[in-house]
Coordinates of C-alpha atoms and ligand atoms in Angstrom, one line a residue:
X23 CA 0.0 0.0 0.0
X24 CA 1.2 3.5 -0.8
X25 CA 2.2 5.0 2.5
X26 CA 1.4 8.5 1.5
X27 CA -2.1 8.3 -0.1
X28 CA -5.0 7.5 2.1
X29 CA -6.8 4.3 0.9
X30 CA -10.5 5.1 1.2
X31 CA -11.6 1.7 -0.1
X32 CA -9.6 -0.1 2.6
X33 CA -10.9 2.4 5.1
X34 CA -14.5 1.7 4.0
X35 CA -13.9 -2.0 4.4
X36 CA -12.6 -1.5 7.9
X37 CA -15.5 0.6 8.9
X38 CA -17.8 -2.2 7.9
X39 CA -16.7 -3.9 11.0
X40 CA -18.0 -1.1 13.1
X41 CA -21.5 -1.6 11.8
X42 CA -22.6 -4.0 14.7
X43 CA -21.4 -1.3 17.1
X44 CA -23.0 1.7 15.4
X45 CA -24.5 3.1 18.6
X46 CA -21.0 3.1 20.1
X47 CA -19.7 4.8 17.0
X48 CA -22.4 7.5 17.0
X49 CA -22.0 8.0 20.8
X50 CA -18.3 8.5 20.4
X51 CA -18.7 11.0 17.6
X52 CA -21.4 12.9 19.6
X53 CA -19.0 12.9 22.6
X54 CA -16.3 14.4 20.5
X55 CA -18.6 17.3 19.6
X56 CA -19.9 17.8 23.2
X57 CA -16.3 17.9 24.6
X58 CA -15.4 20.7 22.2
X59 CA -18.6 22.5 23.0
X60 CA -18.0 22.2 26.8
X61 CA -14.4 23.3 26.7
X62 CA -15.2 26.3 24.6
X63 CA -18.3 27.1 26.6
X64 CA -16.4 27.1 29.8
X65 CA -13.8 29.6 28.5
X66 CA -16.7 31.7 27.2
X67 CA -18.2 31.7 30.8
X68 CA -14.9 32.9 32.1
X69 CA -15.1 35.8 29.6
X70 CA -18.5 36.7 31.0
X71 CA -17.3 36.5 34.5
X72 CA -14.4 38.8 33.7
X73 CA -16.4 41.3 31.5
X74 CA -19.8 41.5 33.3
X75 CA -18.8 40.9 36.8
X76 CA -15.2 41.2 37.8
X77 CA -14.3 44.3 35.7
X78 CA -17.5 46.0 36.6
X79 CA -17.1 44.9 40.2
X80 CA -20.6 43.5 40.1
X81 CA -20.4 40.4 42.1
X82 CA -24.1 39.6 41.8
X83 CA -24.4 36.5 39.8
X84 CA -20.7 35.7 39.8
X85 CA -21.1 32.8 42.1
X86 CA -23.8 31.4 39.8
X87 CA -21.4 31.6 36.9
X88 CA -18.8 29.8 38.9
X89 CA -21.3 27.1 39.7
X90 CA -22.2 26.8 36.0
X91 CA -18.5 26.6 35.2
X92 CA -18.1 23.8 37.7
X93 CA -21.0 22.0 36.2
X94 CA -19.8 22.4 32.7
X95 CA -16.3 21.3 33.7
X96 CA -17.8 18.1 35.4
X97 CA -19.7 17.3 32.1
X98 CA -16.6 17.9 30.1
X99 CA -14.6 15.6 32.3
X100 CA -17.4 13.0 32.2
X101 CA -17.6 13.0 28.5
X102 CA -13.8 12.9 28.2
X103 CA -13.9 9.8 30.3
X104 CA -16.7 8.3 28.3
X105 CA -15.0 9.3 25.0
X106 CA -11.7 7.6 25.9
X107 CA -13.5 4.4 27.3
X108 CA -15.8 4.0 24.3
X109 CA -13.2 4.7 21.6
X110 CA -11.0 2.1 23.1
X111 CA -13.9 -0.3 23.7
X112 CA -15.0 0.2 20.0
X113 CA -11.4 -0.5 18.9
X114 CA -11.2 -3.7 21.0
X115 CA -14.6 -5.0 19.8
X116 CA -13.7 -4.4 16.2
X117 CA -10.3 -6.1 16.6
X118 CA -11.9 -9.0 18.5
X119 CA -14.1 -9.7 15.6
X120 CA -11.5 -9.3 12.9
X121 CA -9.0 -11.5 14.9
X122 CA -11.5 -14.2 15.5
X123 CA -12.4 -14.2 11.8
X124 CA -8.7 -14.2 11.0
X125 CA -7.9 -17.1 13.2
X126 CA -10.9 -19.2 11.9
X127 CA -9.4 -18.6 8.4
X128 CA -5.8 -19.4 9.4
X129 CA -6.7 -22.8 11.0
X130 CA -8.5 -24.1 7.9
X131 CA -6.1 -23.4 5.1
X132 CA -4.7 -26.3 3.1
X133 CA -1.3 -27.6 4.0
X134 CA 0.4 -26.0 1.0
X135 CA -0.4 -22.6 2.3
X136 CA 1.5 -23.1 5.6
X137 CA 4.4 -24.6 3.7
X138 CA 4.9 -21.3 1.9
X139 CA 4.0 -18.9 4.7
X140 CA 6.3 -17.9 7.5
X141 CA 4.8 -18.8 10.9
X142 CA 6.3 -15.8 12.6
X143 CA 4.6 -13.5 10.1
X144 CA 1.2 -15.2 10.7
X145 CA 1.7 -14.7 14.4
X146 CA 2.5 -11.1 13.8
X147 CA -0.7 -10.7 11.8
X148 CA -2.9 -12.2 14.4
X149 CA -1.3 -10.4 17.4
X150 CA 0.8 -7.2 16.7
X151 CA -1.0 -6.1 13.5
X152 CA -4.3 -6.3 15.3
X153 CA -3.1 -4.0 18.1
X154 CA -2.0 -1.6 15.4
X155 CA -5.6 -1.7 13.9
X156 CA -7.1 -1.2 17.4
X157 CA -5.1 2.0 17.7
X158 CA -6.9 3.3 14.6
X159 CA -9.9 3.6 16.8
X160 CA -8.3 4.3 20.2
X161 CA -5.6 6.8 19.2
X162 CA -6.3 7.7 15.5
X163 CA -9.6 8.2 13.9
X164 CA -11.7 9.7 16.7
X165 CA -9.0 11.7 18.2
X166 CA -8.4 13.3 14.8
X167 CA -12.1 13.8 14.6
X168 CA -12.3 15.4 18.0
X169 CA -9.3 17.6 17.3
X170 CA -10.8 18.8 13.9
X171 CA -14.2 19.6 15.6
X172 CA -12.4 21.5 18.3
X173 CA -10.1 23.5 16.1
X174 CA -12.9 24.3 13.7
X175 CA -15.2 25.3 16.6
X176 CA -12.4 27.5 18.1
X177 CA -11.7 29.2 14.8
X178 CA -15.3 30.0 14.4
X179 CA -15.8 31.4 17.9
X180 CA -12.6 33.5 17.3
X181 CA -13.8 35.0 14.0
X182 CA -17.2 35.8 15.6
X183 CA -15.6 37.4 18.6
X184 CA -12.9 39.5 17.0
X185 CA -11.7 39.5 13.5
X186 CA -8.7 41.6 14.4
X187 CA -7.5 39.3 17.2
X188 CA -8.1 36.4 14.9
X189 CA -5.8 37.9 12.4
X190 CA -3.0 37.7 14.8
X191 CA -3.7 34.0 15.3
X192 CA -3.7 33.5 11.5
X193 CA -0.4 35.3 11.3
X194 CA 1.3 32.8 13.7
X195 CA -0.5 29.7 12.5
X196 CA 1.6 29.1 9.3
X197 CA 4.8 29.1 11.5
X198 CA 3.4 26.6 13.8
X199 CA 2.1 24.4 11.0
X200 CA 5.5 24.5 9.3
X201 CA 7.5 23.9 12.5
X202 CA 5.2 21.0 13.3
X203 CA 5.5 19.5 9.8
X204 CA 9.4 19.6 10.0
X205 CA 9.4 18.1 13.4
X206 CA 7.0 15.4 12.3
X207 CA 9.2 14.6 9.2
X208 CA 12.3 14.4 11.4
X209 CA 10.6 12.3 13.9
X210 CA 9.3 9.9 11.3
X211 CA 12.9 9.2 10.1
X212 CA 14.2 9.0 13.7
X213 CA 11.4 6.6 14.8
X214 CA 12.0 4.4 11.7
X215 CA 15.6 4.1 12.8
X216 CA 14.5 3.2 16.4
X217 CA 12.2 0.5 15.0
X218 CA 15.0 -1.0 12.9
X219 CA 17.3 -1.0 15.9
X220 CA 14.6 -2.6 18.0
X221 CA 14.2 -5.3 15.3
X222 CA 18.0 -5.8 15.2
X223 CA 18.0 -6.2 19.0
X224 CA 15.1 -8.7 18.8
X225 CA 16.5 -10.9 16.2
X226 CA 20.0 -10.8 17.8
X227 CA 18.7 -11.8 21.2
X228 CA 16.3 -14.4 19.9
X229 CA 18.9 -16.1 17.7
X230 CA 21.5 -16.2 20.6
X231 CA 18.9 -17.6 23.0
X232 CA 18.0 -20.3 20.5
X233 CA 21.6 -21.1 19.9
X234 CA 22.7 -20.9 23.6
X235 CA 24.0 -24.4 23.5
X236 CA 26.4 -23.6 20.7
X237 CA 27.4 -20.3 22.3
X238 CA 28.4 -22.0 25.6
X239 CA 30.1 -25.1 24.0
X240 CA 32.2 -22.9 21.8
X241 CA 32.8 -20.3 24.5
X242 CA 31.4 -17.5 22.5
X243 CA 30.0 -15.6 25.5
X244 CA 32.6 -12.7 25.4
X245 CA 32.3 -12.2 21.7
X246 CA 28.5 -12.2 21.7
X247 CA 28.6 -9.9 24.7
X248 CA 30.7 -7.5 22.7
X249 CA 28.5 -7.8 19.6
X250 CA 25.5 -7.1 21.8
X251 CA 26.9 -4.0 23.2
X252 CA 27.5 -2.6 19.7
X253 CA 23.9 -3.2 18.7
X254 CA 22.6 -1.9 22.1
X255 CA 24.7 1.3 21.6
X256 CA 23.1 1.9 18.1
X257 CA 19.8 1.5 19.6
X258 CA 20.6 4.1 22.2
X259 CA 21.9 6.6 19.7
X260 CA 18.7 6.1 17.6
X261 CA 16.6 6.8 20.7
X262 CA 18.5 9.8 21.8
X263 CA 17.9 11.4 18.3
X264 CA 14.2 11.3 19.0
X265 CA 14.8 12.8 22.4
X266 CA 16.8 15.6 20.8
X267 CA 14.1 16.5 18.3
X268 CA 11.5 16.5 21.1
X269 CA 13.6 18.7 23.3
X270 CA 13.9 21.2 20.5
X271 CA 10.5 21.2 19.2
X272 CA 8.5 21.6 22.4
X273 CA 10.2 24.7 23.6
X274 CA 9.8 26.2 20.1
X275 CA 6.0 25.3 20.3
X276 CA 5.9 27.0 23.8
X277 CA 7.7 30.1 22.5
X278 CA 5.2 30.5 19.5
X279 CA 2.3 30.1 21.9
X280 CA 3.8 32.7 24.2
X281 CA 4.5 35.1 21.3
X282 CA 0.9 34.7 20.2
X283 CA -0.3 35.6 23.8
X284 CA 2.1 38.5 23.9
X285 CA 0.9 39.8 20.6
X286 CA -2.7 39.5 21.7
X287 CA -2.1 41.3 24.9
X288 CA 0.1 43.9 23.1
X289 CA -2.6 44.6 20.4
X290 CA -5.5 44.7 22.9
X291 CA -3.5 47.1 25.2
X292 CA -2.9 49.5 22.3
X293 CA -6.5 49.4 21.5
X294 CA -7.7 50.4 24.9
X295 CA -8.9 47.3 26.6
X296 CA -12.2 47.8 28.3
X297 CA -13.0 51.1 26.6
X298 CA -16.5 50.8 25.1
X299 CA -16.9 49.1 21.7
X300 CA -13.3 48.0 22.0
X301 CA -11.9 44.6 22.9
X302 CA -12.9 43.5 26.4
X303 CA -10.5 42.1 28.9
X304 CA -12.6 38.9 29.0
X305 CA -12.2 38.6 25.1
X306 CA -8.4 38.8 25.6
X307 CA -8.5 36.1 28.2
X308 CA -10.8 34.0 26.0
X309 CA -8.4 34.4 23.0
X310 CA -5.4 33.4 25.1
X311 CA -7.3 30.3 26.1
X312 CA -8.6 29.5 22.6
X313 CA -5.2 30.0 21.0
X314 CA -3.8 27.2 23.3
X315 CA -6.8 25.0 22.5
X316 CA -6.0 25.6 18.8
X317 CA -2.2 25.0 18.8
X318 CA -2.2 22.0 21.1
X319 CA -4.1 19.6 18.8
X320 CA -2.4 21.1 15.9
X321 CA 0.9 19.9 17.2
X322 CA -0.4 16.4 17.6
X323 CA -2.7 15.9 14.8
X324 CA 0.1 14.7 12.3
X325 CA 1.2 12.1 14.9
X326 CA -2.4 10.8 15.1
X327 CA -2.6 10.7 11.4
X328 CA 0.6 8.6 11.4
X329 CA -1.1 6.2 13.8
X330 CA -4.1 6.0 11.5
X331 CA -1.9 5.3 8.5
X332 CA 0.1 2.6 10.3
X333 CA -3.1 1.0 11.4
X334 CA -4.3 1.0 7.7
X335 CA -1.1 -0.7 6.6
X336 CA -1.7 -3.4 9.2
X337 CA -5.4 -3.7 8.2
X338 CA -4.2 -4.1 4.5
X339 CA -2.0 -7.1 5.5
X340 CA -4.7 -8.7 7.6
X341 CA -7.3 -8.3 4.9
X342 CA -4.9 -9.9 2.4
X343 CA -5.0 -13.0 4.6
X344 CA -8.8 -12.8 4.9
X345 CA -9.0 -12.7 1.1
X346 CA -7.0 -15.8 0.7
X347 CA -9.0 -18.8 -0.3
X348 CA -6.6 -21.6 -0.2
X349 CA -8.8 -24.4 1.2
X350 CA -9.1 -28.1 0.5
X351 CA -12.2 -28.5 -1.5
X352 CA -14.6 -30.0 1.0
X353 CA -17.4 -32.1 -0.2
X354 CA -20.1 -30.9 2.1
X355 CA -22.4 -33.7 3.0
X356 CA -24.4 -34.4 6.1
X357 CA -24.4 -38.1 5.4
X358 CA -21.6 -39.6 7.3
X359 CA -20.4 -42.9 6.0
X360 CA -18.9 -45.4 8.3
X361 CA -15.7 -46.6 6.8
X362 CA -15.1 -50.3 6.6
X363 CA -11.5 -49.9 5.5
X364 CA -10.8 -50.8 1.9
X365 CA -8.3 -48.4 0.4
X366 CA -7.4 -48.2 -3.2
X367 CA -4.9 -46.0 -5.0
X368 CA -5.6 -45.9 -8.6
X369 CA -2.8 -44.5 -10.9
X370 CA -2.0 -41.8 -8.3
X371 CA 0.4 -39.1 -9.2
X372 CA 1.4 -36.2 -7.0
X373 CA 3.8 -33.3 -6.9
X374 CA 4.4 -30.6 -4.2
X375 CA 6.1 -28.4 -6.7
X376 CA 5.0 -28.3 -10.3
X377 CA 6.5 -30.9 -12.6
X378 CA 8.4 -32.5 -9.8
X379 CA 6.4 -35.7 -9.2
X380 CA 7.0 -37.3 -5.8
X381 CA 4.5 -40.1 -6.4
X382 CA 4.4 -41.5 -9.9
X383 CA 1.4 -43.4 -11.2
X384 CA 1.1 -45.6 -8.2
X385 CA -1.6 -48.2 -7.6
X386 CA -2.2 -49.9 -4.3
X387 CA -5.0 -52.2 -3.0
X388 CA -5.5 -52.7 0.7
X389 CA -8.3 -54.9 1.9
X390 CA -10.3 -54.1 5.1
X391 CA -8.4 -55.2 8.2
X392 CA -5.2 -55.7 6.3
X393 CA -1.8 -54.6 7.8
X394 CA 0.3 -53.0 5.3
X395 CA 3.9 -52.0 5.7
X396 CA 5.5 -49.4 3.4
X397 CA 9.2 -49.4 3.2
X398 CA 11.7 -47.5 1.1
X399 CA 14.7 -45.2 1.3
X400 CA 14.4 -41.7 2.7
X401 CA 12.6 -39.1 0.6
X402 CA 10.9 -42.0 -1.5
X403 CA 7.4 -40.6 -0.8
X404 CA 6.2 -42.8 2.1
X405 CA 4.9 -39.9 4.3
X406 CA 3.4 -38.3 1.3
X407 CA 1.1 -41.2 0.8
X408 CA -0.3 -40.7 4.2
X409 CA -0.8 -37.0 3.7
X410 CA -2.8 -37.7 0.6
X411 CA -5.1 -40.3 2.3
X412 CA -5.9 -37.6 4.9
X413 CA -6.3 -35.0 2.2
X414 CA -3.7 -32.6 3.4
X415 CA -3.0 -32.4 -0.3
X416 CA -5.0 -33.6 -3.3
X417 CA -3.6 -35.7 -6.2
X418 CA -2.6 -34.3 -9.5
X419 CA -3.8 -37.3 -11.3
X420 CA -5.6 -40.6 -10.4
X421 CA -7.7 -41.4 -7.5
X422 CA -7.7 -42.6 -3.9
X423 CA -10.8 -44.7 -3.2
X424 CA -12.1 -45.8 0.3
X425 CA -14.9 -48.4 0.3
X426 CA -15.6 -47.7 -3.3
X427 CA -16.0 -43.9 -2.9
X428 CA -13.5 -41.4 -4.0
X429 CA -12.1 -39.7 -0.9
X430 CA -13.0 -36.3 -2.4
X431 CA -16.6 -37.3 -2.0
X432 CA -16.3 -37.7 1.7
X433 CA -16.7 -34.7 3.8
X434 CA -13.3 -33.8 5.4
X435 CA -14.7 -34.2 8.9
X436 CA -16.2 -37.5 8.1
X437 CA -13.0 -38.8 6.6
X438 CA -10.6 -37.6 9.2
X439 CA -12.7 -38.6 12.1
X440 CA -12.2 -42.2 11.0
X441 CA -8.6 -42.2 9.9
X442 CA -6.1 -41.7 12.7
X443 CA -2.5 -40.8 12.3
X444 CA 0.6 -41.3 14.5
X445 CA 3.1 -39.2 12.6
X446 CA 6.9 -39.3 12.4
X447 CA 7.4 -36.1 14.3
X448 CA 4.9 -36.0 17.2
X449 CA 3.4 -32.7 18.2
X450 CA 2.1 -32.3 21.7
X451 CA 0.5 -29.1 23.0
X452 CA 1.8 -27.3 26.1
X453 CA -0.8 -28.9 28.3
X454 CA -1.6 -31.9 30.5
X455 CA -1.2 -35.5 29.1
X456 CA -5.0 -35.9 29.6
X457 CA -5.8 -32.8 27.4
X458 CA -3.2 -33.9 24.8
X459 CA -5.1 -37.2 24.4
X460 CA -8.7 -36.0 24.5
X461 CA -7.7 -32.8 22.7
X462 CA -10.6 -31.1 24.6
X463 CA -13.2 -33.5 23.2
X464 CA -15.6 -33.5 26.2
X465 CA -17.1 -36.8 25.2
X466 CA -13.8 -38.5 26.0
X467 CA -13.8 -39.1 29.8
X468 CA -10.9 -39.5 32.0
X469 CA -11.8 -43.0 32.9
X470 CA -12.0 -43.8 29.3
X471 CA -8.4 -42.4 28.7
X472 CA -7.1 -44.2 31.7
X473 CA -8.7 -47.6 30.5
X474 CA -7.4 -47.0 27.1
X475 CA -3.9 -46.5 28.6
X476 CA -4.2 -49.7 30.4
X477 CA -5.3 -51.6 27.3
X478 CA -2.3 -50.6 25.3
X479 CA 0.0 -51.1 28.3
X480 CA 1.2 -47.6 29.0
X481 CA -0.9 -46.8 32.2
X482 CA 2.0 -47.5 34.5
X483 CA 4.4 -45.3 32.6
X484 CA 2.0 -42.3 32.7
X485 CA 1.2 -42.9 36.3
X486 CA 4.9 -42.8 37.2
X487 CA 5.2 -39.2 35.8
X488 CA 4.8 -36.4 38.3
X489 CA 1.1 -35.7 38.4
X490 CA 0.2 -38.7 36.2
X491 CA -2.3 -37.7 33.5
X492 CA -2.1 -34.1 34.7
X493 CA 1.6 -33.8 34.0
X494 CA 2.1 -30.7 31.8
X495 CA 4.4 -31.7 29.0
X496 CA 5.2 -28.1 28.1
X497 CA 5.9 -26.7 24.6
X498 CA 5.9 -29.4 21.9
X499 CA 6.2 -31.9 24.8
X500 CA 9.8 -31.1 25.7
X501 CA 9.3 -32.5 29.2
X502 CA 9.0 -36.1 27.7
X503 CA 11.6 -38.1 26.0
X504 CA 11.1 -39.0 22.3
X505 CA 10.0 -42.6 23.1
X506 CA 7.5 -41.3 25.7
X507 CA 6.0 -38.8 23.2
X508 CA 5.4 -41.7 20.9
X509 CA 3.5 -43.6 23.5
X510 CA 1.3 -40.6 24.3
X511 CA 0.5 -40.2 20.5
X512 CA -0.4 -43.9 20.3
X513 CA -2.8 -43.5 23.1
X514 CA -4.2 -40.4 21.4
X515 CA -4.8 -42.4 18.2
X516 CA -6.3 -45.3 20.1
X517 CA -8.7 -43.2 22.0
X518 CA -10.1 -41.7 18.8
X519 CA -11.1 -45.3 17.7
X520 CA -10.4 -44.9 14.1
X521 CA -11.4 -47.4 11.4
X522 CA -8.1 -46.9 9.5
X523 CA -4.9 -46.3 11.4
X524 CA -1.8 -44.9 9.9
X525 CA 1.5 -45.0 11.6
X526 CA 4.6 -43.2 10.4
X527 CA 7.2 -44.8 12.7
X528 CA 9.9 -42.6 14.0
X529 CA 13.4 -43.5 12.7
X530 CA 15.2 -42.6 15.9
X531 CA 16.3 -45.6 18.0
X532 CA 14.9 -46.0 21.4
X533 CA 15.8 -48.1 24.4
X534 CA 14.6 -51.7 24.4
X535 CA 12.0 -51.2 27.3
X536 CA 10.3 -48.4 25.4
X537 CA 10.6 -50.5 22.2
X538 CA 8.7 -53.2 23.9
X539 CA 6.0 -50.9 25.1
X540 CA 5.7 -49.4 21.7
X541 CA 5.5 -52.8 20.1
X542 CA 2.8 -53.9 22.4
X543 CA 0.9 -50.6 21.9
X544 CA 1.2 -50.9 18.2
X545 CA -0.2 -54.4 18.1
X546 CA -3.0 -53.4 20.3
X547 CA -4.1 -50.3 18.3
X548 CA -3.9 -51.9 14.9
X549 CA -5.9 -55.0 16.0
X550 CA -9.1 -55.3 13.8
X551 CA -8.3 -52.3 11.8
X552 CA -7.0 -51.5 8.4
X553 CA -3.5 -50.1 9.1
X554 CA -0.8 -48.7 7.1
X555 CA 2.6 -48.5 8.8
X556 CA 5.6 -46.8 7.4
X557 CA 7.9 -49.2 8.9
X558 CA 11.4 -48.8 10.3
X559 CA 11.1 -51.6 12.9
X560 CA 11.9 -55.1 11.9
X561 CA 9.1 -56.6 14.0
X562 CA 6.5 -54.4 12.3
X563 CA 7.6 -55.4 8.9
X564 CA 7.7 -59.2 9.7
X565 CA 4.1 -59.0 11.1
X566 CA 2.7 -57.2 8.1
X567 CA 0.2 -58.9 5.8
X568 CA 1.8 -57.1 2.8
X569 CA 4.8 -55.0 2.2
X570 CA 5.0 -52.2 -0.3
X571 CA 8.5 -51.2 -1.4
X572 CA 8.6 -47.7 -2.5
X573 CA 11.5 -45.9 -4.2
X574 CA 11.7 -42.6 -5.9
X575 CA 7.9 -42.2 -5.9
X576 CA 7.3 -45.6 -7.6
X577 CA 6.2 -48.9 -6.2
X578 CA 8.9 -51.4 -7.0
X579 CA 7.7 -54.5 -5.2
X580 CA 4.6 -55.7 -3.3
X581 CA 4.3 -58.9 -1.4
X582 CA 4.8 -60.7 2.0
X583 CA 8.1 -60.8 3.6
X584 CA 8.6 -64.4 2.5
X585 CA 7.7 -63.5 -1.1
X586 CA 9.9 -60.4 -1.3
X587 CA 12.9 -61.9 0.4
X588 CA 12.9 -64.7 -2.2
X589 CA 13.3 -62.3 -5.1
X590 CA 16.8 -62.4 -6.2
X591 CA 18.5 -59.0 -6.2
X592 CA 15.2 -57.6 -5.2
X593 CA 14.9 -54.1 -3.7
X594 CA 13.3 -55.3 -0.5
X595 CA 15.8 -58.1 -0.2
X596 CA 18.7 -55.6 -0.5
X597 CA 17.1 -53.1 2.0
X598 CA 16.4 -55.9 4.4
X599 CA 19.9 -57.2 4.2
X600 CA 21.4 -53.8 4.7
X601 CA 19.1 -52.6 7.4
X602 CA 18.0 -55.6 9.4
X603 CA 20.2 -58.4 9.0
X604 CA 22.5 -56.9 11.5
X605 CA 19.9 -56.4 14.2
X606 CA 18.6 -59.9 13.6
X607 CA 22.1 -61.4 14.1
X608 CA 22.3 -59.2 17.2
X609 CA 19.1 -60.6 18.4
X610 CA 20.3 -64.0 18.0
X611 CA 23.4 -63.3 19.9
X612 CA 21.5 -61.7 22.7
Ligands
ATP9 N1 6.0 -29.8 2.0 C1 6.7 -30.2 0.9 N2 7.0 -29.4 0.0 C2 7.8 -29.7 -1.1 N3 8.4 -31.0 -1.2 C3 8.1 -31.8 -0.2 C4 7.3 -31.5 0.9 N4 7.3 -32.6 1.8 C5 8.0 -33.5 1.2 N5 8.6 -33.1 0.1 C6 9.4 -33.9 -0.9 O1 8.8 -35.0 -1.3 C7 9.6 -36.2 -1.2 C8 9.0 -37.2 -0.5 O2 9.0 -36.8 0.9 P1 8.3 -37.8 2.0 O3 8.2 -37.0 3.2 O4 7.1 -38.5 1.5 O5 9.5 -38.9 2.2 P2 9.6 -40.1 3.1 O6 9.6 -41.3 2.2 O7 8.5 -40.1 4.1 O8 11.0 -40.0 3.8 P3 11.6 -40.3 5.2 O9 11.7 -41.9 5.3 O10 12.8 -39.6 5.4 O11 10.5 -39.8 6.3 C9 11.0 -35.6 -0.7 O12 11.8 -35.5 -1.9 C10 10.7 -34.3 -0.2 O13 11.8 -33.4 -0.4
MG10 MG1 8.5 -39.7 6.2

């Protein structure tokens, strides 16, 4: 978005979000008008007090005027409070709605969207950019509106009261406007520098904290400390520049206000204050007050406009995401089919990146209840097959058919609720084990989870953790070892009671006790189900009804272990000999 020009279309789109809160909007606008009215009216009352009472030494009624002044002041303060409260309230309400809408969008994009988007940026959109949008309402739009109303009213009152004194103000006004403009321009550059330096500090600290292990192992503390000092110094210098401009500008602004007051007093004095038909003392007082009421908002309005502009830039970024429509095509259907478990791949071809096929024309047939192991070298496309069954991506060519129906004809919810996945890299939320298993599904009770844990043989392991099922595993499950995380994710899959179970075995080796637990749990959860296991463990492969050997996105061999091992110079045979012979021999020795 062009930073200079105001984008009215975008602004109109943003204002649409105010519609549900139009009474709030109207009230705030009204309050802005009333505040200007009260503040000018109060000054006007002061003029009357001076002209009609104090100068004439007529104290009758003076006390009434003072009471009225107090009442007006109280109203002014009350409306000021309401104005600040309701502008912020409106901002937060609008931002709440946009943020909710944005998040509901962000959690339903198709996988390819997340692959190409930076997570950090999406977080910034949902958190920081939203705050910037809120400031349009809390610090920008209505403040500008209030200032404009006030300045306009002040100018009108001035001209009505005394053209001559108004001319003095008009004489000074251009100087103040120019000085303010220069200040604003200098500040913009200075603040940009500060922001850059803050970003530098942020990324430096963040990177060093993530790489703390490397810093300490390689004894880099002193060097990093020196580097940090340099960046910190630059940050300080950048800040001091803004302080410098501020300390020049505000005295200048004060001087011009004082000069204006001096000129008003000087002119009025030479024109015989108080003499009939001339400028009254009260008018002079009033002009002094009004000139301050004019110059103060004038000094700040550009700042507020900047806030508005920055909010608009943020709104533009957020709307760009709201306009994105990268969804998996969902076949909306209320009919939920119960899956039996026959899976067929028909000449399936798929590529993540154009013209770079990861799966090439593959055909697979899996009968209900069958246990299929997929093996093959790294990068051969094994995990991709799983992602396709779950429709994280759609095929470029060919079909995937479950129980005779193309998976595109299932609703996503229907499909995914009956296919469960234990993936290669397990993700756990920073929450209790129980919540990580039920995933906040209220229909899954604690007893159910505990019984399920007993069934797959991991109850004792969970119970031994501090707090048992309430143990908080922290971000990504860092409080657990890799093997433990796998066991938890097995339980998660088991509890969801799927018709088809997919297991992408982790490649990392684990101790033999956990290995046994995992083996037992695996057997339990795949019993009576169609299961596809990307196998790295020998025992899984040997137990499979069928083994599919995948290489380079093509199926090279299909058969049982016995069949495949008998193929001379077969792919599977070679893999088996390389990978498993050794461990088999080892087992024999043990
Ligand atoms: N999100 C992605 N975007 C682009 N290419 C991808 C993506 N995910 C995987 N690939 C590519 O697709 C190919 C197959 O990846 P896949 O994850 O299916 O391999 P794999 O057989 O599961 O390997 P491993 O045994 O190491 O887990 C690889 O060449 C990989 O680089
Ligand atoms: Mg994989």
